[in-house]
Short mmCIF file of C-alpha atoms in Angstrom, two decimals:
data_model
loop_
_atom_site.label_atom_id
_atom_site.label_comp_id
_atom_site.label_asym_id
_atom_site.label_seq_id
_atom_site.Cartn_x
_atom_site.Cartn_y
_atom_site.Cartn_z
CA UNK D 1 23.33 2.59 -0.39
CA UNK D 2 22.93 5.00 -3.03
CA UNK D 3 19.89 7.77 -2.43
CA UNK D 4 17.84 8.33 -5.26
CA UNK D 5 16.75 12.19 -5.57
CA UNK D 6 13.85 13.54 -7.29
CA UNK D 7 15.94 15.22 -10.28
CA UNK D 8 14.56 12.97 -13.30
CA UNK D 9 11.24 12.02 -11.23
CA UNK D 10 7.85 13.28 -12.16
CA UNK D 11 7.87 15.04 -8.90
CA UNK D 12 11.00 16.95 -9.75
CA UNK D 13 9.52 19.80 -11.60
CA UNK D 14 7.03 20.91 -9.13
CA UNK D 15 9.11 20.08 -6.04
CA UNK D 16 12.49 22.25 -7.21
CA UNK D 17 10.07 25.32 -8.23
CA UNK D 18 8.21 26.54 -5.60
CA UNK D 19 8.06 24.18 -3.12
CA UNK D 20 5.26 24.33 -0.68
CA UNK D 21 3.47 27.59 -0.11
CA UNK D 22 5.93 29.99 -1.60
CA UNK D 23 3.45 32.84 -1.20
CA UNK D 24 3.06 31.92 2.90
CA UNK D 25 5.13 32.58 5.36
CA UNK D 26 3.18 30.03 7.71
CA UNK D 27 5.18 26.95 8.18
CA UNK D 28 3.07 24.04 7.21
CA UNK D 29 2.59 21.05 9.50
CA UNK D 30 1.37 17.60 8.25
CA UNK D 31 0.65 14.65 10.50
CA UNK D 32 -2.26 12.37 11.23
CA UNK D 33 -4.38 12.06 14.27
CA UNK D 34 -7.67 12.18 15.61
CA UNK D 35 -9.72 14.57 17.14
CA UNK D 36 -8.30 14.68 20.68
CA UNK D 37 -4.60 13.95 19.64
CA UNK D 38 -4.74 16.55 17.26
CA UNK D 39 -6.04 19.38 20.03
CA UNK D 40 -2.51 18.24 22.03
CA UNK D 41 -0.17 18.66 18.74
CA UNK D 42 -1.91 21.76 18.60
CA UNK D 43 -1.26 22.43 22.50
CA UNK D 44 2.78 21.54 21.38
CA UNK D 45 2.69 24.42 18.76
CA UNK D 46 0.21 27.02 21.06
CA UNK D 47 3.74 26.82 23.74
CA UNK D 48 6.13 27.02 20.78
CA UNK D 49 4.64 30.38 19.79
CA UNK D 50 5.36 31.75 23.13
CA UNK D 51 9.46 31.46 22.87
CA UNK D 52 9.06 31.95 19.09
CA UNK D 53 6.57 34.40 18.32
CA UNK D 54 7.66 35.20 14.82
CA UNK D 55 6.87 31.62 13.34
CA UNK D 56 3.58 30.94 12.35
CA UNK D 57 2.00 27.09 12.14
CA UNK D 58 -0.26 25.83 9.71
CA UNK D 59 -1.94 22.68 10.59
CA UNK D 60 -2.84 19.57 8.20
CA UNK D 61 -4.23 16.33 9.31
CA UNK D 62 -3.56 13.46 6.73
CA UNK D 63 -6.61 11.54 5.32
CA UNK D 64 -6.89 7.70 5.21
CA UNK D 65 -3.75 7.53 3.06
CA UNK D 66 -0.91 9.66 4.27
CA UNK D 67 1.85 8.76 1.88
CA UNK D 68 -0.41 9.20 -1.13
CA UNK D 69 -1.45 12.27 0.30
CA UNK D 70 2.02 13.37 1.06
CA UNK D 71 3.11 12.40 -2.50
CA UNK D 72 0.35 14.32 -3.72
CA UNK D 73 0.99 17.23 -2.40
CA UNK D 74 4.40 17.48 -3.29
CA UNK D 75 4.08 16.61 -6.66
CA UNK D 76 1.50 19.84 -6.89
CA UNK D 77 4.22 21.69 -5.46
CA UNK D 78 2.89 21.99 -2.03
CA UNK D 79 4.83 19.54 -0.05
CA UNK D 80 4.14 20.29 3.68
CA UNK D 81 7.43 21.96 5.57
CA UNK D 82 7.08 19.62 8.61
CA UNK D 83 5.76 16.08 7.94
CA UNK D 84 4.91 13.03 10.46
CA UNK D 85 7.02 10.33 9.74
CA UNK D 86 5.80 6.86 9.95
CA UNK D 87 7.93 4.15 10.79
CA UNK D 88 6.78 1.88 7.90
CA UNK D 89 6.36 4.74 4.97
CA UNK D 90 9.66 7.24 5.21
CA UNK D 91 12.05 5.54 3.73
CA UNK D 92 10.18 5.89 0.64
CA UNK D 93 10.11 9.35 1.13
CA UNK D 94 13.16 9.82 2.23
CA UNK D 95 14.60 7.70 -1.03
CA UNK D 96 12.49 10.34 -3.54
CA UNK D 97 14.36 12.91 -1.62
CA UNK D 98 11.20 14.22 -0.56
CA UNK D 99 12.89 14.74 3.08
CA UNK D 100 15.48 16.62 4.83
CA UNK D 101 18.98 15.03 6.02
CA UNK D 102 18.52 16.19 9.81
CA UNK D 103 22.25 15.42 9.58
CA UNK D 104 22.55 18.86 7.87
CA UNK D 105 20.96 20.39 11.17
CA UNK D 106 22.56 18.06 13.38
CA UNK D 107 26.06 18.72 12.80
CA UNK D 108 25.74 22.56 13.17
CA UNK D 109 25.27 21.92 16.83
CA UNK D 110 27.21 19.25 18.23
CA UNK D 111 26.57 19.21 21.93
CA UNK D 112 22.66 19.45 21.09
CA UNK D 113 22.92 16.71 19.20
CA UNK D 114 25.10 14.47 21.52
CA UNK D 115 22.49 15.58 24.26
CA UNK D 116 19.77 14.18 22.06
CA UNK D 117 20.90 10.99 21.43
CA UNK D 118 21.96 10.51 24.83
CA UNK D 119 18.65 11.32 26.04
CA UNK D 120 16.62 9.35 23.00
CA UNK D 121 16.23 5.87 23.10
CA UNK D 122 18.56 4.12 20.49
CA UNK D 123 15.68 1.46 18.91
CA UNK D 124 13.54 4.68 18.61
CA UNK D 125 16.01 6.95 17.15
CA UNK D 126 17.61 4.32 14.60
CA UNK D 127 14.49 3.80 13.34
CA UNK D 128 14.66 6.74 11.25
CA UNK D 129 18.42 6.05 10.55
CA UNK D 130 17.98 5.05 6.78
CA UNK D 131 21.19 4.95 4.55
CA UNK D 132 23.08 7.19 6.21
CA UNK D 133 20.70 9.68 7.01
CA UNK D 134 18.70 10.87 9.74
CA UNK D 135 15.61 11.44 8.43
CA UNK D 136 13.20 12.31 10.96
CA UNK D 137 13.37 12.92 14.80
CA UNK D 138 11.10 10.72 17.01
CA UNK D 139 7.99 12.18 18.52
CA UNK D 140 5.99 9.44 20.23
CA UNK D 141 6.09 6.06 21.22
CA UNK D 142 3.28 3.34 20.92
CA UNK D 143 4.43 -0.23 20.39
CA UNK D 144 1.87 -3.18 21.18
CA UNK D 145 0.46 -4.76 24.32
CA UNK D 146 -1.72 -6.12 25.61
CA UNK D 147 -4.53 -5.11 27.38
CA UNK D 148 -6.24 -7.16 29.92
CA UNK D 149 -9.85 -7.07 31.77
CA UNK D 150 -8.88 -7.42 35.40
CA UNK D 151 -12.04 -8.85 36.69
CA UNK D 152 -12.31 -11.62 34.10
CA UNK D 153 -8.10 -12.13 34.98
CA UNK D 154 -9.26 -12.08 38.85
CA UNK D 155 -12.96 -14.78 38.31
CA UNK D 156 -10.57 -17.00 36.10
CA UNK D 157 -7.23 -17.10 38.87
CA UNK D 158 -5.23 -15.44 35.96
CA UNK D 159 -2.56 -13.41 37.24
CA UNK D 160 -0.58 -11.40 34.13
CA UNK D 161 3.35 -10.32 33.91
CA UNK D 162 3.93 -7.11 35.33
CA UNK D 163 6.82 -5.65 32.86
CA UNK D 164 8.93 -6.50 29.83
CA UNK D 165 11.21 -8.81 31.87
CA UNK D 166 8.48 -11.47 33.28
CA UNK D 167 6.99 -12.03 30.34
CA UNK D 168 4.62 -15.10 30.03
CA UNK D 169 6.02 -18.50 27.73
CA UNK D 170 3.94 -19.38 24.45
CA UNK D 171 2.03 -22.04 26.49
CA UNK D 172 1.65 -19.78 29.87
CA UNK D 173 0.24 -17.41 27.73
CA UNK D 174 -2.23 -20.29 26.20
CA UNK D 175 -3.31 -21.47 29.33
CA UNK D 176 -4.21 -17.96 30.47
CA UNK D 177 -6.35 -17.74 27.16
CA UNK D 178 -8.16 -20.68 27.51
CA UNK D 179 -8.91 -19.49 31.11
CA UNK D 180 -10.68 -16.77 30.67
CA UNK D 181 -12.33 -18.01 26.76
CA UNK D 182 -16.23 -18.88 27.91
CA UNK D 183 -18.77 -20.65 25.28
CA UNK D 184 -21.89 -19.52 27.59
CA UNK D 185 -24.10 -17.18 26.83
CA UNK D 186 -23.12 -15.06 23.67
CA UNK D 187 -19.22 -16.06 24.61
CA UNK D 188 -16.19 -14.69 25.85
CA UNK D 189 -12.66 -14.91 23.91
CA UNK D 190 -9.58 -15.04 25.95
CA UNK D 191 -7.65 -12.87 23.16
CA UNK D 192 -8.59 -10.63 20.28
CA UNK D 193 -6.15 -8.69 18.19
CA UNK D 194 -7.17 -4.93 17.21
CA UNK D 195 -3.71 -4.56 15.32
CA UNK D 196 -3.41 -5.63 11.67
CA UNK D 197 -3.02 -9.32 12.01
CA UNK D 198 0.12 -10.60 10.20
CA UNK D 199 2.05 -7.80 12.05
CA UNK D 200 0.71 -9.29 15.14
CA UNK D 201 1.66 -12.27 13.94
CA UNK D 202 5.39 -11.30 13.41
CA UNK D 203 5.64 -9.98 16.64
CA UNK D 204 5.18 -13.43 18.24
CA UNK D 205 7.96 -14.52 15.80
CA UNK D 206 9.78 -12.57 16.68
CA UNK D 207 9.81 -13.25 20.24
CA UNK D 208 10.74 -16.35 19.01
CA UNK D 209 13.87 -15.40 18.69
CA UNK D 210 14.71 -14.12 15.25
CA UNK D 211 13.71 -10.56 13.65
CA UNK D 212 11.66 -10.25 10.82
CA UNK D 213 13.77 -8.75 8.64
CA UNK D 214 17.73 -8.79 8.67
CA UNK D 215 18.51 -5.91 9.56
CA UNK D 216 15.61 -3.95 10.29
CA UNK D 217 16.79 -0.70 8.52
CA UNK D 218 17.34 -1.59 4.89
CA UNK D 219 17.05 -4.99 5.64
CA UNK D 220 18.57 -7.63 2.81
CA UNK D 221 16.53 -10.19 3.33
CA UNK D 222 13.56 -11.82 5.38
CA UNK D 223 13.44 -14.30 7.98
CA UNK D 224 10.06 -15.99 7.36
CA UNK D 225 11.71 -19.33 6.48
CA UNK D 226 13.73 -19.48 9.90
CA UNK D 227 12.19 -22.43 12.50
CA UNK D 228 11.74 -20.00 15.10
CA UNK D 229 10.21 -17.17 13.60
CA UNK D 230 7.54 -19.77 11.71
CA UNK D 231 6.73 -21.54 14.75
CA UNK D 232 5.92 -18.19 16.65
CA UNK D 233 3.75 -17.12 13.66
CA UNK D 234 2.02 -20.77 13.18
CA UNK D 235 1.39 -20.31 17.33
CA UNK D 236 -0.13 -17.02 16.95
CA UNK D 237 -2.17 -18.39 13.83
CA UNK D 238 -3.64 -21.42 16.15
CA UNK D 239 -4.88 -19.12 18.79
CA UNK D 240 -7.55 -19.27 16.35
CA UNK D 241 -7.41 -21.98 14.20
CA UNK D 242 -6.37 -24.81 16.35
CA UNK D 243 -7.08 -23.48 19.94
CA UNK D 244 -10.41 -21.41 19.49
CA UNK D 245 -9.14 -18.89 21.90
CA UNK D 246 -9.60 -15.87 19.51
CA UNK D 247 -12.22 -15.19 17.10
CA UNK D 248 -11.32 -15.81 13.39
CA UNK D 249 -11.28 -12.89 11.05
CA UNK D 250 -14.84 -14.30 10.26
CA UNK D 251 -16.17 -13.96 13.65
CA UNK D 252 -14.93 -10.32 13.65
CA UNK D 253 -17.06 -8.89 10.47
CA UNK D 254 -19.66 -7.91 12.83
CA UNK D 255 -18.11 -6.51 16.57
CA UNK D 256 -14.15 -5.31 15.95
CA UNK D 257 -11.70 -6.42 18.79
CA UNK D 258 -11.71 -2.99 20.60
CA UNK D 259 -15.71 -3.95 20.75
CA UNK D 260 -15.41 -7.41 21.98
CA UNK D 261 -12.89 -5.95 24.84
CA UNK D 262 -15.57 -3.62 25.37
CA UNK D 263 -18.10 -5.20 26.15
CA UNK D 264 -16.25 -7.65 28.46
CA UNK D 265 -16.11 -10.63 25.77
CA UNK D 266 -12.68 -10.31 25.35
CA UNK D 267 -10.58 -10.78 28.35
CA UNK D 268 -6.93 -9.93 26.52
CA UNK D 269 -6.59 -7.35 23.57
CA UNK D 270 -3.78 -7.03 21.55
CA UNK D 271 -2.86 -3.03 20.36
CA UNK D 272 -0.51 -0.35 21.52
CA UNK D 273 -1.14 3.06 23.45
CA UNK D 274 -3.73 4.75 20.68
CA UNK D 275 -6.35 2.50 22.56
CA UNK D 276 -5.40 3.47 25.96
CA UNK D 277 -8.22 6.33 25.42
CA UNK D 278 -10.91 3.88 24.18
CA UNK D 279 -10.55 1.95 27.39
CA UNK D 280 -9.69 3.95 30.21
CA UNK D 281 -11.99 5.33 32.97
CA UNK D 282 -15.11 3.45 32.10
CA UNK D 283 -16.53 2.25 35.42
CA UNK D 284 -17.75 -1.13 33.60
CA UNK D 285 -14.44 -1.72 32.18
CA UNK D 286 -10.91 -2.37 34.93
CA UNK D 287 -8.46 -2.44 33.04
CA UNK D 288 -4.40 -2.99 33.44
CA UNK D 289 -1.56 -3.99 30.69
CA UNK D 290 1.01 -6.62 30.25
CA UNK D 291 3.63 -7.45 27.71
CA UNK D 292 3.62 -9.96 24.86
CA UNK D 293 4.41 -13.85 25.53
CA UNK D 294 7.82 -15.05 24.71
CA UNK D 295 8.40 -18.52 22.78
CA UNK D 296 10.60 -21.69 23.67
CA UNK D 297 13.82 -19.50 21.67
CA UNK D 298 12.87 -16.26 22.69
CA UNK D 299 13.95 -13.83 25.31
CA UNK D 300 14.87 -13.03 28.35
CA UNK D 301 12.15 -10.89 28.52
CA UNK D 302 9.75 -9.78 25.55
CA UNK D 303 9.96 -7.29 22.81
CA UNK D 304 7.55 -5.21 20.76
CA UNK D 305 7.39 -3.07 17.48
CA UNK D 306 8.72 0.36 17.83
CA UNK D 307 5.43 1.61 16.71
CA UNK D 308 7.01 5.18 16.85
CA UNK D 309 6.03 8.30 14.58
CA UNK D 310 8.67 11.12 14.15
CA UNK D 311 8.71 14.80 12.81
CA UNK D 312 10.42 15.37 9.60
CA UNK D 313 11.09 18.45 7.30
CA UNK D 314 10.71 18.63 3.64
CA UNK D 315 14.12 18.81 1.37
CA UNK D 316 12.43 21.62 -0.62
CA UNK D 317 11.17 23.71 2.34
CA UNK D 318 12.08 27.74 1.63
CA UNK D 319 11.88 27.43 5.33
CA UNK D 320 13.92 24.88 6.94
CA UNK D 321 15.21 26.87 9.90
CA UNK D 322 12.07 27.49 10.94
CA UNK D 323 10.88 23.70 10.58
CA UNK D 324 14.27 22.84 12.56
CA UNK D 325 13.31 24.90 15.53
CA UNK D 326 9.56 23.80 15.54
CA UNK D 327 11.25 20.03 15.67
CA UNK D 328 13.49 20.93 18.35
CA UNK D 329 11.02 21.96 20.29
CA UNK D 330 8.18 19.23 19.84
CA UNK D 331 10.93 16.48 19.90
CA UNK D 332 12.56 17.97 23.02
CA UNK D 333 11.87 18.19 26.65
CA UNK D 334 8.66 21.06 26.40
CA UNK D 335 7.02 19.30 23.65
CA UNK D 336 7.25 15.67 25.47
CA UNK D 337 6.29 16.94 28.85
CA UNK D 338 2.78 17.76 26.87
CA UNK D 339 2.66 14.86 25.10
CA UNK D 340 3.74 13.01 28.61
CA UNK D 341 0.67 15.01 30.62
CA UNK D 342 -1.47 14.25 27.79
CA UNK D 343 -2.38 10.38 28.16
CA UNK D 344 -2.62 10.26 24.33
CA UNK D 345 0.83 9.10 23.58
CA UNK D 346 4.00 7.74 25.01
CA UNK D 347 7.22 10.38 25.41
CA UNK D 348 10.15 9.36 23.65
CA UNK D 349 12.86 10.91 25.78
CA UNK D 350 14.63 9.23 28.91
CA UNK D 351 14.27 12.53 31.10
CA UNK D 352 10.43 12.54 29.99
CA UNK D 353 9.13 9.02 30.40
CA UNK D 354 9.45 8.36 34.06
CA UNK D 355 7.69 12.12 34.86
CA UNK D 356 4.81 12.18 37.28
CA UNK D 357 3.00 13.70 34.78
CA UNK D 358 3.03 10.39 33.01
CA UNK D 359 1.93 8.66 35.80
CA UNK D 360 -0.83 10.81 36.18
CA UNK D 361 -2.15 10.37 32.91
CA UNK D 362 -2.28 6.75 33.32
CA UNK D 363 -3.50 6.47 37.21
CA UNK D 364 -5.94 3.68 36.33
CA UNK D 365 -2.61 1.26 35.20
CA UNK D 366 -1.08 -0.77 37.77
CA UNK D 367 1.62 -2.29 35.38
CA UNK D 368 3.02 1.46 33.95
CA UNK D 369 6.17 -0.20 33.26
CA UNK D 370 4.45 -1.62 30.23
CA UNK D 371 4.93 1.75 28.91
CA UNK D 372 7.98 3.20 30.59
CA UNK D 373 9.90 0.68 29.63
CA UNK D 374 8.50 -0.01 26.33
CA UNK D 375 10.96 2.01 24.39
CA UNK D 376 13.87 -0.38 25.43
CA UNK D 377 12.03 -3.43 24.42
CA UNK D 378 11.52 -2.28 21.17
CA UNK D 379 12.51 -3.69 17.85
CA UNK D 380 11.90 -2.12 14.80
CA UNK D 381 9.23 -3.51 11.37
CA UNK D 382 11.43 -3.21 7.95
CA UNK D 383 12.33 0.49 7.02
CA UNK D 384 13.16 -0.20 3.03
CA UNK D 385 11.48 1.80 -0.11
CA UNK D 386 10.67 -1.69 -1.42
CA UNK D 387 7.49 -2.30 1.64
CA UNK D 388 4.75 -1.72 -0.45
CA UNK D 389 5.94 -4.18 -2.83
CA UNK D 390 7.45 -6.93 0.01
CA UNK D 391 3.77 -6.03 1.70
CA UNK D 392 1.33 -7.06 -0.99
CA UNK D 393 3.38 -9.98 -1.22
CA UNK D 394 4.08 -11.07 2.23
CA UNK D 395 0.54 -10.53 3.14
CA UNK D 396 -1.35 -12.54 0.54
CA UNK D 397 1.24 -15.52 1.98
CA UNK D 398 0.38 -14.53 6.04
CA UNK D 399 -3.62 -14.60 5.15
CA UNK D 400 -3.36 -17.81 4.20
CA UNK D 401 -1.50 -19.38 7.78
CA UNK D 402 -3.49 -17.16 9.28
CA UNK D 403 -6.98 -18.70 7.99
CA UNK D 404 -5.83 -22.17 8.71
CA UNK D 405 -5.27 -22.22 4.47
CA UNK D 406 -1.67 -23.39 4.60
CA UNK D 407 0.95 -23.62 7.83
CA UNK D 408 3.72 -21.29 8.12
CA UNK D 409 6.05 -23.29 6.77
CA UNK D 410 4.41 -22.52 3.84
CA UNK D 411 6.18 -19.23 3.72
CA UNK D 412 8.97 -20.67 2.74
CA UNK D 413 11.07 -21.12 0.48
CA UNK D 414 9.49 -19.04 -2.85
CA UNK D 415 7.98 -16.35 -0.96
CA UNK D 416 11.17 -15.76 0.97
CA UNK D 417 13.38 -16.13 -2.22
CA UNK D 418 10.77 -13.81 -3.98
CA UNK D 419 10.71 -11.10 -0.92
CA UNK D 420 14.36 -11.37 -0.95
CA UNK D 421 15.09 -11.09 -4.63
CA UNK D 422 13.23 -7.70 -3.78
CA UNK D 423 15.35 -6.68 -0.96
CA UNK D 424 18.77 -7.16 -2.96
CA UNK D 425 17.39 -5.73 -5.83
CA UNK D 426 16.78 -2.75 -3.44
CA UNK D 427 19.82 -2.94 -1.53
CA UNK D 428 21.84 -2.43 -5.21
CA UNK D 429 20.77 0.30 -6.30
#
């Protein structure tokens, strides 16, 4: 694949003449979080100063719209040195050649790097393995689960899969659903989904025993037209439509899914670790997790979305060795043991994951190999330059199944040929 730089771009200009902050030495970190996430990033760089004194950290936390913002501010000639990396939005990035080839860093040190990768997880890592380069190192791990409400699990004789490997069958799953759904009182729903919905959606599918996209990294073309991944999609679509176990996106305009689980009128939730705060140590509220439901042509054992953010340093930086070490370091064993004691995210190195320090963090969890072993059940959403075109165009197609508008099937064959046509033209250049 051929890397298209900035040189002829309208963010050429600006990005080749300055770059960001020419007139400040502080190395400039963007990434988004809230609040309480962003107090442990800033934890991660407090612990960095002490081994590096002589680098200084700027923090910037990314508004609603982080590659707009991004773009933004590297168009004005500001372009942040360090940069979060989302799993869905880099390879755009990386394509402008907005961001660093960590190859370039990489292959100065050898035995680091072969440490690294031995110690990373490979879905997790490849992830940010787009044409060629290595554009960003991971930094946490969230995936999707699902969270369940013990006591409802325990009043309707629903007992959930403890790890990746036990995973429940489409109709297990079902039957659990329907177990715990009530139509007394205001109601109870045996599932909600606080993730975007089609992506939801495509995880089922793709526990049906096809990816989404072939390959997942600069994929060529889609899979929505396969059997299996269209009957995992139509079953996740008639949790709602056909089986009434899950609220439609109609009976969600007023109480969000998080809300519903909440207030104990939920008993299963579907999201990945940034909820784990929202939910853990109420006293009205037991909580424990367990892993997505497998189809009849899925499996052994159920996957999830990579749902991973890395670190990444701008092309243009005057200050790339800086940047490098700060990535080292939050990337590597000091910077995951914080994120690890934290509770707020999910490690991303082997050495890390299994720490007592994790465990701690998550005492109220029965099933912590949910999370442990999360990272090796992970498969990744497409990484190509083209998503926010394939996205508007996929998801106009998914809201329909997903209202009950049209079946799955409907998906193909012109939106995969157009989605496709995309992909190749993509994949050509």
């Amino acid at each position: 694949m051929r890397r298209r730089t900035l040189l002829g771009s309208a963010l050429a200009a600006p990005l080749l003449a300055g770059g960001c902050g020419a007139d400040d030495d502080a190395l400039t970190f963007f990434f988004g979080a809230r609040p309480e996430e962003a107090r442990v990033r800033r934890r991660i760089i407090d612990e960095f100063r002490k081994t590096h004194p002589e680098i200084r950290i700027r923090t910037v936390v990314s508004g609603p719209d982080a590659l707009q913002q991004m773009l933004t501010y590297c168009a004005g000639g500001k372009c942040p040195d360090i940069m979060m990396a989302w799993e869905l939005l880099y390879a755009g990035l990386a394509d402008r050649g907005v961001l660093l080839d960590l190859n370039t860093m990489l292959d100065r040190d050898p035995e680091y790097a072969d440490a690294l990768r031995r110690d990373s997880f490979p879905a997790l890592y490849n992830t940010f393995t787009y044409g060629g380069g290595q554009y960003a190192l991971p930094e946490q791990w969230s995936g999707v689960f699902l969270y369940y409400n013990r006591e409802l699990f325990a009043e309707a004789g629903v007992r959930a899969p403890r790890n990746w490997d036990e995973a429940w069958s489409f109709d297990e799953f079902l039957d659990a659903a329907k177990a715990v759904t009530s139509r007394e009182g205001k109601g109870r729903w045996g599932f909600a989904d606080a993730w975007v919905p089609y992506f939801s959606a495509a995880c089922f599918g793709m526990n049906n025993g096809v990816d989404w996209f072939t390959p997942s990294v600069a994929p060529t073309r889609t899979n929505l037209g396969d059997p299996r991944f269209a009957a995992g999609f139509q079953f996740y679509a008639d949790l709602a439509v056909r089986h009434r176990v899950a609220p439609r996106v109609a009976d969600q305009q007023s109480v969000s899914a998080p809300d519903l689980f909440r207030r104990g009128r939920a008993g299963m939730v579907l999201g990945g670790h940034w909820l784990y705060s929202e939910f853990a140590g109420h006293d009205d509220l037991d909580i424990d997790l367990t892993v997505l439901p497998v189809g009849p042509a899925g499996g052994p054992g159920a996957i999830t979305d990579v749902g991973c953010t890395g670190l990444a340093i701008a092309a243009d930086s005057p200050r790339i060795e800086q940047a490098w070490e700060f990535v080292k370091f939050a990337t590597g064993p000091v910077g995951q043991a914080i994120i690890a004691e934290s509770g707020l995210f999910v490690p991303v190195l082997k050495s890390v994951l299994p720490s007592r320090e994790f465990a701690k963090a998550h005492r109220d969890i029965t099933n912590l190999a949910v999370l442990t072993d999360g990272p090796r059940h992970s498969r990744a959403l497409p990484v190509t330059p083209a998503w926010g075109k394939v996205q508007a165009l996929v998801e106009r197609g998914a809201n329909r199944v997903l209202r009950g508008a049209a079946p799955a099937t409907s998906l193909h064959p012109d939106l995969t040929r157009t989605v496709d046509a995309l992909l190749t033209q993509e994949s050509a250049r």
